[in-house]
XYZ file of N, CA and C in Angstrom:
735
model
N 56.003 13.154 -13.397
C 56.987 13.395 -12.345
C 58.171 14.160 -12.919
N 58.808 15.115 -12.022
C 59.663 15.790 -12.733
C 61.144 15.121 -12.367
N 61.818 15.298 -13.589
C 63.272 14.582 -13.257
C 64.540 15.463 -13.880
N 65.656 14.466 -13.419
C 67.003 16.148 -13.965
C 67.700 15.251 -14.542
N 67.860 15.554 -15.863
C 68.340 15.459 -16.949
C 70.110 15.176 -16.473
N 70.803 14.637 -17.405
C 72.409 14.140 -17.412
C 73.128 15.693 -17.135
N 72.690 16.672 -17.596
C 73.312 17.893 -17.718
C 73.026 18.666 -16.876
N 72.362 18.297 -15.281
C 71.017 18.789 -14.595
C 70.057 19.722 -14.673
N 69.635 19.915 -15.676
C 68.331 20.341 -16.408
C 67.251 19.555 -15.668
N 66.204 20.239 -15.372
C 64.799 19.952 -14.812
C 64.729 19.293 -16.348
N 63.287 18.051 -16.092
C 62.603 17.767 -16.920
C 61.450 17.678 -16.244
N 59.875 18.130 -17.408
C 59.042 18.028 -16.648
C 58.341 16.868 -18.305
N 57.518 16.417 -17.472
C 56.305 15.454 -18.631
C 55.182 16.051 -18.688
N 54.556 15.735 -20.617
C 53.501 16.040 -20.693
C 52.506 15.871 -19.868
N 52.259 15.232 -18.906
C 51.595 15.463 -18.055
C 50.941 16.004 -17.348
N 52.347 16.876 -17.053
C 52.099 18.422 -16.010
C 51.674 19.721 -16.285
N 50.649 20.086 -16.035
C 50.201 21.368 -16.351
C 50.125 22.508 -15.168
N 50.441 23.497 -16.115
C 50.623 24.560 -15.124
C 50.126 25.855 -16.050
N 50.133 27.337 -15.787
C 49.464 28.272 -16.142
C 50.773 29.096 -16.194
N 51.072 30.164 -17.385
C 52.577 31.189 -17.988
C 51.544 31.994 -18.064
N 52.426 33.257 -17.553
C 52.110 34.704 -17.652
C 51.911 34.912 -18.975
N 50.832 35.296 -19.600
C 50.371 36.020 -21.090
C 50.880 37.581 -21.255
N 50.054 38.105 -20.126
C 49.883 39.844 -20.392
C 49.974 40.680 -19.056
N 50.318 41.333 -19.156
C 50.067 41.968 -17.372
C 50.387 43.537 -17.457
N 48.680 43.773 -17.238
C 48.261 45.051 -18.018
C 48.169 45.933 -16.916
N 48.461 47.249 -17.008
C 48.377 48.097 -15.642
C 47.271 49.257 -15.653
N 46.364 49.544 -14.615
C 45.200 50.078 -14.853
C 45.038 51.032 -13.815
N 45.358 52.127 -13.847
C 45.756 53.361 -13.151
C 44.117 53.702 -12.754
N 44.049 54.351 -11.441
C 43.067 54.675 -10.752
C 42.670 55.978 -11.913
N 41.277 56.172 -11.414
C 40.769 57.646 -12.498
C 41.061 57.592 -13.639
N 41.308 56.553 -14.340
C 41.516 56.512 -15.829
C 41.107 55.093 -16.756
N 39.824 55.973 -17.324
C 39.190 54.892 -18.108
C 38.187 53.864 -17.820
N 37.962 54.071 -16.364
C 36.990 53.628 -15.551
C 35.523 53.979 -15.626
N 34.645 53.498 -15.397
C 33.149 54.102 -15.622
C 32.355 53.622 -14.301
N 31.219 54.262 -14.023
C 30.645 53.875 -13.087
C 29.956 52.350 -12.350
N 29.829 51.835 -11.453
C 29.740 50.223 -11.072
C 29.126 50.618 -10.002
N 28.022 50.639 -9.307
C 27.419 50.688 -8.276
C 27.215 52.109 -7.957
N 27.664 52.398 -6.208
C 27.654 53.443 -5.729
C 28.967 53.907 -5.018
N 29.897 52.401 -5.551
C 31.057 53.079 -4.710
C 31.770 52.207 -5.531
N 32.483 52.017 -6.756
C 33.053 51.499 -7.301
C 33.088 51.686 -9.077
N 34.142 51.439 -9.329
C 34.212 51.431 -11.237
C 34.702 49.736 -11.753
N 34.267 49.879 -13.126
C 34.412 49.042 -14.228
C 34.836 49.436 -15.049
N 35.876 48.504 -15.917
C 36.907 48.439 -16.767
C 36.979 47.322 -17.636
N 36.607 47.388 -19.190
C 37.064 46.474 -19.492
C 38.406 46.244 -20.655
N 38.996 44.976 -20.044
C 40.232 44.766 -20.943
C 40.530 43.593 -21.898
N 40.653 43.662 -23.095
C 40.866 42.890 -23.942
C 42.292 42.332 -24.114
N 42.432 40.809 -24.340
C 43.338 40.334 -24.302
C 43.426 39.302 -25.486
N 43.945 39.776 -26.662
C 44.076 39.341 -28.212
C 45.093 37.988 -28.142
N 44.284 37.033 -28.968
C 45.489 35.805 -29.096
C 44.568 34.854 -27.833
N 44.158 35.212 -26.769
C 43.413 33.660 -26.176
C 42.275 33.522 -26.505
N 41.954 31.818 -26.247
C 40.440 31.427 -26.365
C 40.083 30.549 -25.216
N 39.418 30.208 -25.020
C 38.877 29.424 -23.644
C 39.220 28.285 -23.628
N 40.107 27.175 -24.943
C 40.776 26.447 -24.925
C 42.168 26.232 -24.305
N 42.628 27.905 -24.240
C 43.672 27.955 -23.398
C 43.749 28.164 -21.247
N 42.295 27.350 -21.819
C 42.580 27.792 -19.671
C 42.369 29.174 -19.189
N 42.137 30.210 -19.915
C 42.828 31.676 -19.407
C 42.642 31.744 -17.649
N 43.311 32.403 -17.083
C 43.287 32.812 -15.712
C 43.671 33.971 -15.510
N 42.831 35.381 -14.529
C 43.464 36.144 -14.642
C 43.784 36.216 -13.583
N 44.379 37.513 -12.958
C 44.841 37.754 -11.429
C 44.727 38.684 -11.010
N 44.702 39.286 -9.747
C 44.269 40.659 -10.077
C 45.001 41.180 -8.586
N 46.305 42.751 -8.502
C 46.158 42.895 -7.350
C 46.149 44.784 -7.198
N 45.691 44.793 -6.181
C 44.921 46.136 -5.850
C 44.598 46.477 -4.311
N 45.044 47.727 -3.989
C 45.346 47.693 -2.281
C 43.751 47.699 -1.811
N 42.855 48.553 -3.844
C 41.642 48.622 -3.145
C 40.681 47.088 -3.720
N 39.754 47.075 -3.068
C 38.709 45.507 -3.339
C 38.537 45.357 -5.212
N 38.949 44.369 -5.329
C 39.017 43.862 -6.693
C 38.283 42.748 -7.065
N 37.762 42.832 -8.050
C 37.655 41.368 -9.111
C 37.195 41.702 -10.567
N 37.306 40.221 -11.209
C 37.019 40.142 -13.086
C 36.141 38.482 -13.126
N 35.751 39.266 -14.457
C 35.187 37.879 -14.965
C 34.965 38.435 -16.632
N 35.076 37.227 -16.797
C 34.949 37.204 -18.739
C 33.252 37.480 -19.204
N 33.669 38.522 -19.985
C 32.170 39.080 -21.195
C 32.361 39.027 -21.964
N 33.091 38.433 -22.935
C 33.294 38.022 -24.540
C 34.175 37.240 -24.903
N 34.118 36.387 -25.660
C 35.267 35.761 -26.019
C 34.866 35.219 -27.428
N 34.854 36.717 -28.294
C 34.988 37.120 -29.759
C 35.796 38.347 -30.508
N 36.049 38.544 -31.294
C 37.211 39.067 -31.542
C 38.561 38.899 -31.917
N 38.808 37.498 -31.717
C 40.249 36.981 -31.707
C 41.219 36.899 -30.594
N 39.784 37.353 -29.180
C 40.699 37.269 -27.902
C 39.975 37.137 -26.491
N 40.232 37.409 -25.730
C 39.014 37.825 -24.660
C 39.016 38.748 -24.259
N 37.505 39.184 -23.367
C 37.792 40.585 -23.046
C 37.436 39.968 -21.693
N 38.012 40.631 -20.805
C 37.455 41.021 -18.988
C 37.450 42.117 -18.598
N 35.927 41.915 -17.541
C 35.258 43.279 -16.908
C 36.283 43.358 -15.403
N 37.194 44.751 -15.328
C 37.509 44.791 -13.683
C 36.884 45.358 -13.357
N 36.676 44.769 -11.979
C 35.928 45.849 -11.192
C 36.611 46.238 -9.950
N 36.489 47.819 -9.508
C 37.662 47.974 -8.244
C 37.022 48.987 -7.001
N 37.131 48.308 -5.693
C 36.475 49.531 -4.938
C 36.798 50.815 -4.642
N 36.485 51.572 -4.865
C 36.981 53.198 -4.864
C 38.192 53.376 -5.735
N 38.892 54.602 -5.441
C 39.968 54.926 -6.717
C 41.065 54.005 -6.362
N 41.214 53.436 -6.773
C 42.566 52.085 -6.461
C 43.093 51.378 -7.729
N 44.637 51.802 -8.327
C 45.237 51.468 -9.168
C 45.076 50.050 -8.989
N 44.788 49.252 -10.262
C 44.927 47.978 -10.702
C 45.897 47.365 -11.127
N 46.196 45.907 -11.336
C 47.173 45.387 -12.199
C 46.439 43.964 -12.304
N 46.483 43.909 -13.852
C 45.607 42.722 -14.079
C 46.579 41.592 -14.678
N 46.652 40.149 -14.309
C 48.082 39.569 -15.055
C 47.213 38.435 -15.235
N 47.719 38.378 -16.549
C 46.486 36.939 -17.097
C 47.226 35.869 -17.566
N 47.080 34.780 -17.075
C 47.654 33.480 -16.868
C 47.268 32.519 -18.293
N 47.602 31.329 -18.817
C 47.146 30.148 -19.775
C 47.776 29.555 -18.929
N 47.181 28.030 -20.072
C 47.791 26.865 -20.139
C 49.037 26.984 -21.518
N 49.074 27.591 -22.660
C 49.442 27.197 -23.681
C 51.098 27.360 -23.016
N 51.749 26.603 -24.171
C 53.187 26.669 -23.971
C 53.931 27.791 -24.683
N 55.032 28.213 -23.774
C 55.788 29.295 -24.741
C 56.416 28.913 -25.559
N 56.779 29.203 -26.657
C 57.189 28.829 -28.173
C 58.373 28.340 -28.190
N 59.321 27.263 -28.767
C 60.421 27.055 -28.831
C 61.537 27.955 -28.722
N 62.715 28.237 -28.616
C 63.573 29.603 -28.880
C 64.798 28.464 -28.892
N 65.620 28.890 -29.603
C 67.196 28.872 -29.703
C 67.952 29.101 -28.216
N 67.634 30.378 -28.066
C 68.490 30.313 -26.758
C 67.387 31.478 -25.889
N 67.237 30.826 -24.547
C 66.601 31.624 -23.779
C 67.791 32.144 -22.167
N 67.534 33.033 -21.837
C 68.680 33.496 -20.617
C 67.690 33.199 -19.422
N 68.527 32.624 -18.605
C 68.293 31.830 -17.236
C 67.475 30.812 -16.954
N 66.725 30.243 -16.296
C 66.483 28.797 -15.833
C 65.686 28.003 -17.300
N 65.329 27.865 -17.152
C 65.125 26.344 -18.953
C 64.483 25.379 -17.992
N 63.274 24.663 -18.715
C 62.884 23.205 -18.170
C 62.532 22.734 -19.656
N 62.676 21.324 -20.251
C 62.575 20.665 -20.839
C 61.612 19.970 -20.895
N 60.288 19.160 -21.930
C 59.831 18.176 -22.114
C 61.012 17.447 -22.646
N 60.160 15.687 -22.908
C 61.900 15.135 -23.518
C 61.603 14.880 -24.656
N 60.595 15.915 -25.481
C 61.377 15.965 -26.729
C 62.337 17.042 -26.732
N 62.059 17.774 -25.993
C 63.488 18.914 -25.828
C 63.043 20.200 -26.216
N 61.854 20.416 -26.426
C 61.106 21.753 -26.738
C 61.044 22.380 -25.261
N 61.273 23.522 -24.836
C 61.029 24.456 -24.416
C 59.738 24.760 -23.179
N 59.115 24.046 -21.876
C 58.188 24.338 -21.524
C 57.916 25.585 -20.884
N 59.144 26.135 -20.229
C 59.288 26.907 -19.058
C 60.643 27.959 -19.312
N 60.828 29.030 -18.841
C 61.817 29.404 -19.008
C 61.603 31.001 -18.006
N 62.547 31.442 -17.723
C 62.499 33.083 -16.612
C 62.032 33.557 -17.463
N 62.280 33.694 -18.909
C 60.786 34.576 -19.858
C 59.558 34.758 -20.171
N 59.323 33.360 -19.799
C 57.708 32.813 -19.643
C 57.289 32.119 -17.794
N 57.317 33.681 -17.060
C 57.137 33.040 -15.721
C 56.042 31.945 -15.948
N 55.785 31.165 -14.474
C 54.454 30.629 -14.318
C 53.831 30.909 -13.059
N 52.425 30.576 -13.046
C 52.204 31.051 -11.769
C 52.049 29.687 -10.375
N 52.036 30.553 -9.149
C 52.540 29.750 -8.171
C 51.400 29.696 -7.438
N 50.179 29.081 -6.966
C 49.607 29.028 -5.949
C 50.309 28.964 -4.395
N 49.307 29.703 -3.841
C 50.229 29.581 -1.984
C 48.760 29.160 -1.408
N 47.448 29.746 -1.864
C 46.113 28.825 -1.111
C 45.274 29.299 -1.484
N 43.944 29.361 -0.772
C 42.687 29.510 -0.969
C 42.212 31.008 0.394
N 41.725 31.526 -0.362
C 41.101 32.488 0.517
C 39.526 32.857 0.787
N 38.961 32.384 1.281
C 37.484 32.581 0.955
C 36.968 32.844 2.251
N 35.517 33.274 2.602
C 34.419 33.451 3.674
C 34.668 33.102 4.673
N 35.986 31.896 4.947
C 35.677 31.132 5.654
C 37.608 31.506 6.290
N 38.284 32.291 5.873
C 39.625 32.514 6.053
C 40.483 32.007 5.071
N 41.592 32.213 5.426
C 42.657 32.115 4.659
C 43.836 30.440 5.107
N 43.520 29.752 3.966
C 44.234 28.390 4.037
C 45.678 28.023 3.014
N 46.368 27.904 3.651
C 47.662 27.696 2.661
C 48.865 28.396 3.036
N 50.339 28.800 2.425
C 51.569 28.560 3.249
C 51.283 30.126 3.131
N 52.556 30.598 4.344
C 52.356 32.068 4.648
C 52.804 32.882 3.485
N 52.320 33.950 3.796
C 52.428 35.101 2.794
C 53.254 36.372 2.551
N 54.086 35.844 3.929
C 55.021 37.074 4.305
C 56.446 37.101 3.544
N 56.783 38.427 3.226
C 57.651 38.318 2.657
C 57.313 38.176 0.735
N 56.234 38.020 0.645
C 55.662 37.539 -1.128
C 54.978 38.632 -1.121
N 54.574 38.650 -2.992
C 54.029 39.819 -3.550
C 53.180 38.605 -3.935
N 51.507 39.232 -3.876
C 50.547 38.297 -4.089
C 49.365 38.665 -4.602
N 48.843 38.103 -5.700
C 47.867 38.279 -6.496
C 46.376 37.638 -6.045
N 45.278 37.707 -6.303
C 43.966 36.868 -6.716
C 43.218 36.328 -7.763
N 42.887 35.119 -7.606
C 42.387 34.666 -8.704
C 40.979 34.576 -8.587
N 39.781 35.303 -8.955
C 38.376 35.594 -8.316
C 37.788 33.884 -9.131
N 37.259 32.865 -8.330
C 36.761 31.777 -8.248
C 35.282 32.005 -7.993
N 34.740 32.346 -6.956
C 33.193 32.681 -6.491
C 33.040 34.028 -5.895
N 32.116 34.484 -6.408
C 31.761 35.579 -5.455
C 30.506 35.600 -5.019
N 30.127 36.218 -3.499
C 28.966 36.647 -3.036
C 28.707 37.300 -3.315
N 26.844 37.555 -3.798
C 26.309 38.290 -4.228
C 24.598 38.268 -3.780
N 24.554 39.581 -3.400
C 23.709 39.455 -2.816
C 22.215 40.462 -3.131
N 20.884 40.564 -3.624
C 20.188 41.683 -3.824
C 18.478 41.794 -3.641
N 17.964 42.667 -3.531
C 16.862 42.267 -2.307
C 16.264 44.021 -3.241
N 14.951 43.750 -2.876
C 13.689 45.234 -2.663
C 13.312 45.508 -1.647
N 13.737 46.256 -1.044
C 12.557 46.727 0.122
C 11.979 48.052 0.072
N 10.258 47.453 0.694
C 9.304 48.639 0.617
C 8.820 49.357 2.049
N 8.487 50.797 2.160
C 8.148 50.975 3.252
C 7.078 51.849 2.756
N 6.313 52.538 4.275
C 5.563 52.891 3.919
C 5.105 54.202 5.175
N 4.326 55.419 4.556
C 4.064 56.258 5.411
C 2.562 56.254 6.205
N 2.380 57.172 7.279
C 0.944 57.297 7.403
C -0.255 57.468 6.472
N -1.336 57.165 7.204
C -2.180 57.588 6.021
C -2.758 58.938 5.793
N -2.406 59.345 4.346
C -3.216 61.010 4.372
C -1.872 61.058 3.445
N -0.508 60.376 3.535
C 0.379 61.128 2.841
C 0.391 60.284 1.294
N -0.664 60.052 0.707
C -1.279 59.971 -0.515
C -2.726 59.881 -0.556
N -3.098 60.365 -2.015
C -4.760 60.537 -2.096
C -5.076 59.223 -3.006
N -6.111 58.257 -2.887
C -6.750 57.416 -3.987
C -7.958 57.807 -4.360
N -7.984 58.631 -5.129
C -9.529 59.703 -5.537
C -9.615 60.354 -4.264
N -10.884 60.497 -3.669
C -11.236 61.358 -2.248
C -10.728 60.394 -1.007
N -10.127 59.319 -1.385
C -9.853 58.702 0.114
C -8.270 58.933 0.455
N -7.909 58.854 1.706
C -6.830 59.362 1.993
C -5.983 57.274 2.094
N -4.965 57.499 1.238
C -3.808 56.354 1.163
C -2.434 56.628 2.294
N -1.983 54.929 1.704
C -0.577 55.230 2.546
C 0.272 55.154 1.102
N 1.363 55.840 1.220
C 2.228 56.131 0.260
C 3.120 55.111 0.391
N 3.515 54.294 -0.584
C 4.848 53.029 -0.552
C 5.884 53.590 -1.166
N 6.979 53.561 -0.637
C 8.646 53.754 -1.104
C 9.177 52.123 -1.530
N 9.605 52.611 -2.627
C 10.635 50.859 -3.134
C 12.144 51.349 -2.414
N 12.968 50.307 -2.439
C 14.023 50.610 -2.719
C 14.962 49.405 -3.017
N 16.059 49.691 -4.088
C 16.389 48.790 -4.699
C 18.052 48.146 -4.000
N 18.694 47.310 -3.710
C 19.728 47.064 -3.209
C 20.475 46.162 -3.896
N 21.849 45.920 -4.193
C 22.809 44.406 -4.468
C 24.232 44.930 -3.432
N 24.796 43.746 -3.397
C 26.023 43.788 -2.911
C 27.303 42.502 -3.242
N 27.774 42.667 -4.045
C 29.207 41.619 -4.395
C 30.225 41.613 -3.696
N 31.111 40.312 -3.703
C 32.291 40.552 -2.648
C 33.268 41.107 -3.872
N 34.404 41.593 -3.012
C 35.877 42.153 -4.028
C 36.629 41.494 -3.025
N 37.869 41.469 -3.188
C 39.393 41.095 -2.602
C 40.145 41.799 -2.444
N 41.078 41.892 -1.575
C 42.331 42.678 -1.575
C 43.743 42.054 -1.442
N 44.229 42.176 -2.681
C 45.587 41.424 -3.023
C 46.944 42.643 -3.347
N 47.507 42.902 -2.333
C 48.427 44.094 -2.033
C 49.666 43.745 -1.353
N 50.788 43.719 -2.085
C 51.975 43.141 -1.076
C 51.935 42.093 -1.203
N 51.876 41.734 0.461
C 51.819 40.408 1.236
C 50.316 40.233 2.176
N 49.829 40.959 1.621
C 48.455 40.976 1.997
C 47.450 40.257 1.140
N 46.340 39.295 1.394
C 45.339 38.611 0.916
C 44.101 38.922 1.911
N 42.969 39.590 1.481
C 41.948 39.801 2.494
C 40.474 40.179 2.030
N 39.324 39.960 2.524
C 38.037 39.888 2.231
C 38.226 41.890 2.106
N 37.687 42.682 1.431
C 37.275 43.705 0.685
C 36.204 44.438 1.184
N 36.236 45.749 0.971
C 35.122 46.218 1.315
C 33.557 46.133 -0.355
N 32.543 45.512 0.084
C 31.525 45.418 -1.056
C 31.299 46.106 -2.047
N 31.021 45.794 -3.227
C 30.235 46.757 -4.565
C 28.737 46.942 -3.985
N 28.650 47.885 -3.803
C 27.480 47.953 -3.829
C 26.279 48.771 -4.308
N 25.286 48.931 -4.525
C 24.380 49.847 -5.149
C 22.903 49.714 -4.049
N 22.561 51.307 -4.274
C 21.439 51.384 -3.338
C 20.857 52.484 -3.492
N 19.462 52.046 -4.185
C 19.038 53.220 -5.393
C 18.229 54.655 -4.922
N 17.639 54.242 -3.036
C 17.403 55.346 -2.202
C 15.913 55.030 -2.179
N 15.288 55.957 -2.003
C 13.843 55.578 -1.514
C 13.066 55.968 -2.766
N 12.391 55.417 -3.588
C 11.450 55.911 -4.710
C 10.233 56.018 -4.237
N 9.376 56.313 -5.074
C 7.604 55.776 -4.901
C 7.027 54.928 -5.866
N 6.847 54.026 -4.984
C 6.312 52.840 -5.673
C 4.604 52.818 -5.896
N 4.045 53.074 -4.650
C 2.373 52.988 -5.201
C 1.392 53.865 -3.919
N 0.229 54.207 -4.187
C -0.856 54.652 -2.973
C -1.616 53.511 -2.666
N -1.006 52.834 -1.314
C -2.318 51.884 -0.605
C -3.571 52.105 -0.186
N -3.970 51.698 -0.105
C -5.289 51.733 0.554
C -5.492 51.546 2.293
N -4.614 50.577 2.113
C -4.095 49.886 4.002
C -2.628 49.843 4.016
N -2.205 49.568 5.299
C -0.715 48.788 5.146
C -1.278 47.465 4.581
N -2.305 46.807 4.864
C -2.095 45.134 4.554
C -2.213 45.632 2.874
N -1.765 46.438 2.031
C -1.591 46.607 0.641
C 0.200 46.760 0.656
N 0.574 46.875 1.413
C 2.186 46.820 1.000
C 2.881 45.936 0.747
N 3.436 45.722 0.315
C 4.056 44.560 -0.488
C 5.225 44.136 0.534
N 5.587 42.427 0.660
C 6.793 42.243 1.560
C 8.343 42.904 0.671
N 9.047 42.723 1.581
C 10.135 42.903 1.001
C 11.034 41.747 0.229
N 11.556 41.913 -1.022
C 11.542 40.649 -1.633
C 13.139 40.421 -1.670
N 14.007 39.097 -0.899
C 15.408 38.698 -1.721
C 15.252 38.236 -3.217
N 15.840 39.268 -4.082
C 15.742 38.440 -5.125
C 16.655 37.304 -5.291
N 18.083 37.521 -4.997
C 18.779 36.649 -4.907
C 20.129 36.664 -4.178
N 20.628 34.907 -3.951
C 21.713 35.500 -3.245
C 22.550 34.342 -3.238
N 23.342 34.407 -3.583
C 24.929 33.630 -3.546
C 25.883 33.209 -2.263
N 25.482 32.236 -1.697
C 26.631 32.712 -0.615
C 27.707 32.350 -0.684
N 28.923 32.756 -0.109
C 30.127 32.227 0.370
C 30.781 33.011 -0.955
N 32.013 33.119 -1.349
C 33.065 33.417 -1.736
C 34.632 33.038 -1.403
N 35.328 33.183 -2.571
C 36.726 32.085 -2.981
C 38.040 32.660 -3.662
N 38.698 33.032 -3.279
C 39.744 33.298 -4.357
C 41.075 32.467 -4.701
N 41.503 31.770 -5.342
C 43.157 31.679 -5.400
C 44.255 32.613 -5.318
N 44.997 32.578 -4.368
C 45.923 33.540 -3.955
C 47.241 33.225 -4.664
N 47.717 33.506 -5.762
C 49.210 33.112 -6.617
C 50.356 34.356 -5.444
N 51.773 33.837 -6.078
C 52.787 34.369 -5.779
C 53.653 34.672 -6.742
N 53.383 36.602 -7.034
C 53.935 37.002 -8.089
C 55.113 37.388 -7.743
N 55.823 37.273 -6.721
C 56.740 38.042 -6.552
C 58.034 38.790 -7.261
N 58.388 37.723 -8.412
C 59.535 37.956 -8.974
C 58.755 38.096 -10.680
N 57.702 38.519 -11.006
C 56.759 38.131 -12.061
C 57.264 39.834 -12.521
């Protein structure tokens, strides 16, 4: 429970945990990006000094559909993959648990454990949840007026084969006339959009590899169904409030 000190100083107890701004890296559209589907890029960013002991959290906001998730955590730090829909400047701000370091004197607000070390301070923001945003809408206090980030929790994902197929004659199997099969390959992930005072479901990553040739039937009853390979449903984000971050 938090309490105020003789001098009115916040005190907070070991107890309480919360997540301080680490790094908050800025990732300019058209630069450094590589290809991610058919309508989107990937980025990855390394962040030296955490380990997965520290909680990491990142955040992510972008007018265009966003998200990350961790691919290494060797090196002496972690790295995360962004991913962003179309050309849309990023800003990635990555959260812990660990505490900011003692200091002598820090300028403006101070919170105390009671041994008197240092938990909190305007140098080491923290971050603020306002709610949950997922599939299902947006739950938690309003957003107006705040600058607001995402924290990618679940995503939908979704990816499937489908085959079709032409008349017969438009392939040969030795002297007999076949039906020709087209594959085609599909996925689709959710992104977010965390812009302003805006929190909102994204337009998809997606990839869609076009019509190939897959094989010469003999019949249609030789075509193959169309297969889901897999699929994830629903999607989640935590919505923080960076405003003054």
């Amino acid at each position: 429970m938090e309490t105020i000190t003789p001098d009115g100083r916040g005190q907070l107890t070991t107890d309480m945990v919360f997540f301080r701004l680490e790094q908050t890296v800025q990732l300019p559209a058209g630069s450094g990006w590589s290809q991610y589907g058919n309508n989107s890029g990937q980025r990855d960013v390394f962040i030296a000094g955490l380990t997965i002991a520290d909680a990491p959290m990142p955040a992510l906001t972008s007018a265009g559909g966003s998200w990350a998730e961790i691919v290494s955590t060797s090196g002496g730090g972690i790295t995360y993959r962004v991913y962003s829909v179309g050309p849309s400047d990023v800003t990635l701000l990555v959260f812990s648990q660990r505490r900011p370091p003692v200091s002598a004197h820090m300028a403006g607000c101070e919170l105390y454990k009671p041994d008197g070390s240092i938990v909190f301070s305007s140098d080491y923001p923290i971050a603020r949840p306002l709610g949950i945003l997922s599939n299902t809408g947006y739950s938690g206090v309003s957003l107006a007026g705040r600058s607001v980030a995402h924290v990618p929790q679940k995503q939908e994902a979704n990816s499937a084969v489908n085959y079709t197929y032409t008349g017969q004659g438009s392939c040969q199997i030795g002297p007999y006339q076949g039906y020709q099969v087209y594959q085609r390959n599909q996925w689709s992930r959710t992104s977010v959009v965390a812009s302003g005072s805006t929190a909102a479901a994204g337009g998809n990553f997606y990839s869609d590899s076009g019509t190939i040739q897959y094989m010469c039937a003999s019949s249609p009853s030789g075509v193959p169904l169309s297969q889901q390979i897999g699929s994830l449903g629903g999607w989640r984000s935590l919505i923080l409030d960076i405003t003054n971050l």
